[in-house]
Amino acid sequence: TRVIFLNKGRIIKDSYMDTIFKEFYKEVVEIRLSKEDNYKMHKKLRDYGIKKYIVFEQNDNSTALIMERIESIEDFISKFQIKSFNERPIQLEDIFFYELYKDGLGDTK
C-alpha cells in the first residue's frame, strides 16, 4: 500500500498508494508529437492553464502527458490542432514519470 519512487538512489516520492492517486485526475491524456514541437507544447499547455503535465522524448518522438482534468476535450483538441491522442486511466508509471520529469530530474535523452 506504500509506494516509494527512486531515481538514481534518491527518493523522489514516498507516500501511500491511495494518497498518490488522489493527487491526480483519474484519466491521463497522452499526445504524441515531434521533437520540434516540444517547446511549443510547453508554452501552449501553460497558456491554456494546464499545470500538471510533462513532455518527454521517447525514441524519435516526444510524448506529452496531461495529468489533470480538461473541461472540454473537443475545445482542447481543436485549439491545439491535435491529430491523435489517447485518453486512458492513469497508471502508477505515469505518476512516476511526472514526479521524475516535473522538476527536470529525469534524463530526457
XYZ file of C-alpha atoms in Angstrom:
109
model
C 0.000 0.000 0.000
C 3.037 2.273 0.331
C 4.991 3.443 -2.714
C 8.493 4.859 -2.901
C 9.780 6.284 -6.191
C 13.562 6.230 -6.571
C 15.782 7.976 -9.097
C 19.489 7.160 -9.060
C 19.239 6.010 -5.439
C 17.387 9.138 -4.310
C 13.798 9.072 -3.031
C 11.644 11.397 -5.133
C 8.244 10.367 -3.714
C 7.247 8.431 -0.620
C 3.531 8.061 0.017
C 0.589 5.697 0.236
C -0.921 4.420 -3.000
C -4.388 5.906 -2.408
C -2.871 9.294 -1.476
C -0.764 9.365 -4.644
C -3.730 8.673 -6.903
C -5.840 11.357 -5.183
C -3.332 13.998 -6.327
C -4.190 13.383 -9.983
C -7.247 13.161 -12.192
C -8.307 9.568 -12.929
C -7.621 9.948 -16.660
C -4.471 10.998 -18.491
C -4.365 12.478 -21.989
C -1.362 11.185 -23.911
C -0.299 13.108 -27.022
C 2.457 12.083 -29.425
C 4.321 14.924 -31.115
C 7.549 15.615 -32.960
C 10.626 16.688 -31.011
C 10.424 20.068 -32.724
C 7.023 20.680 -31.095
C 8.326 20.223 -27.501
C 8.867 23.904 -26.725
C 5.631 24.950 -28.448
C 3.672 22.344 -26.490
C 5.061 23.550 -23.147
C 4.003 27.110 -23.953
C 0.566 26.111 -25.271
C -0.194 23.971 -22.213
C 0.844 26.727 -19.801
C -1.156 29.321 -21.768
C -4.194 27.007 -21.669
C -3.860 26.801 -17.870
C -2.661 23.214 -17.626
C -0.343 22.771 -14.637
C 0.065 19.009 -14.184
C 1.765 17.784 -17.331
C 5.101 16.551 -18.589
C 6.660 16.449 -22.040
C 9.466 13.969 -22.639
C 11.395 12.466 -25.528
C 10.764 8.860 -26.395
C 12.636 7.242 -29.312
C 12.304 9.615 -32.308
C 9.213 11.378 -30.971
C 8.035 13.182 -27.897
C 5.125 12.460 -25.622
C 3.041 14.894 -23.613
C 1.099 13.531 -20.648
C -1.628 15.789 -19.274
C -2.489 14.601 -15.818
C -5.393 16.820 -14.881
C -8.997 17.184 -15.969
C -9.605 19.051 -19.206
C -13.028 20.720 -19.187
C -13.757 20.384 -22.901
C -11.617 17.826 -24.689
C -13.157 18.871 -28.023
C -12.137 22.512 -27.478
C -8.690 21.401 -26.352
C -8.158 19.231 -29.443
C -9.274 21.949 -31.850
C -7.261 24.676 -30.109
C -4.085 22.571 -30.160
C -4.781 21.117 -33.612
C -4.098 17.625 -32.306
C -4.470 14.870 -34.862
C -4.216 11.932 -32.483
C -4.311 11.434 -28.762
C -5.151 8.749 -26.261
C -7.284 9.277 -23.166
C -6.789 6.433 -20.715
C -6.854 5.634 -16.990
C -3.862 6.991 -15.107
C -1.256 4.429 -14.091
C 1.392 4.398 -11.386
C 4.077 4.595 -14.096
C 2.572 7.896 -15.335
C 2.838 9.346 -11.854
C 6.435 8.149 -11.561
C 7.333 9.894 -14.841
C 5.521 13.034 -13.695
C 7.484 13.086 -10.444
C 10.713 12.402 -12.331
C 10.309 14.992 -15.093
C 8.316 17.798 -13.449
C 11.420 19.299 -11.839
C 13.881 18.269 -14.523
C 15.293 15.298 -12.603
C 14.867 12.840 -15.461
C 17.266 12.426 -18.334
C 15.218 13.305 -21.411
C 17.716 11.861 -23.874
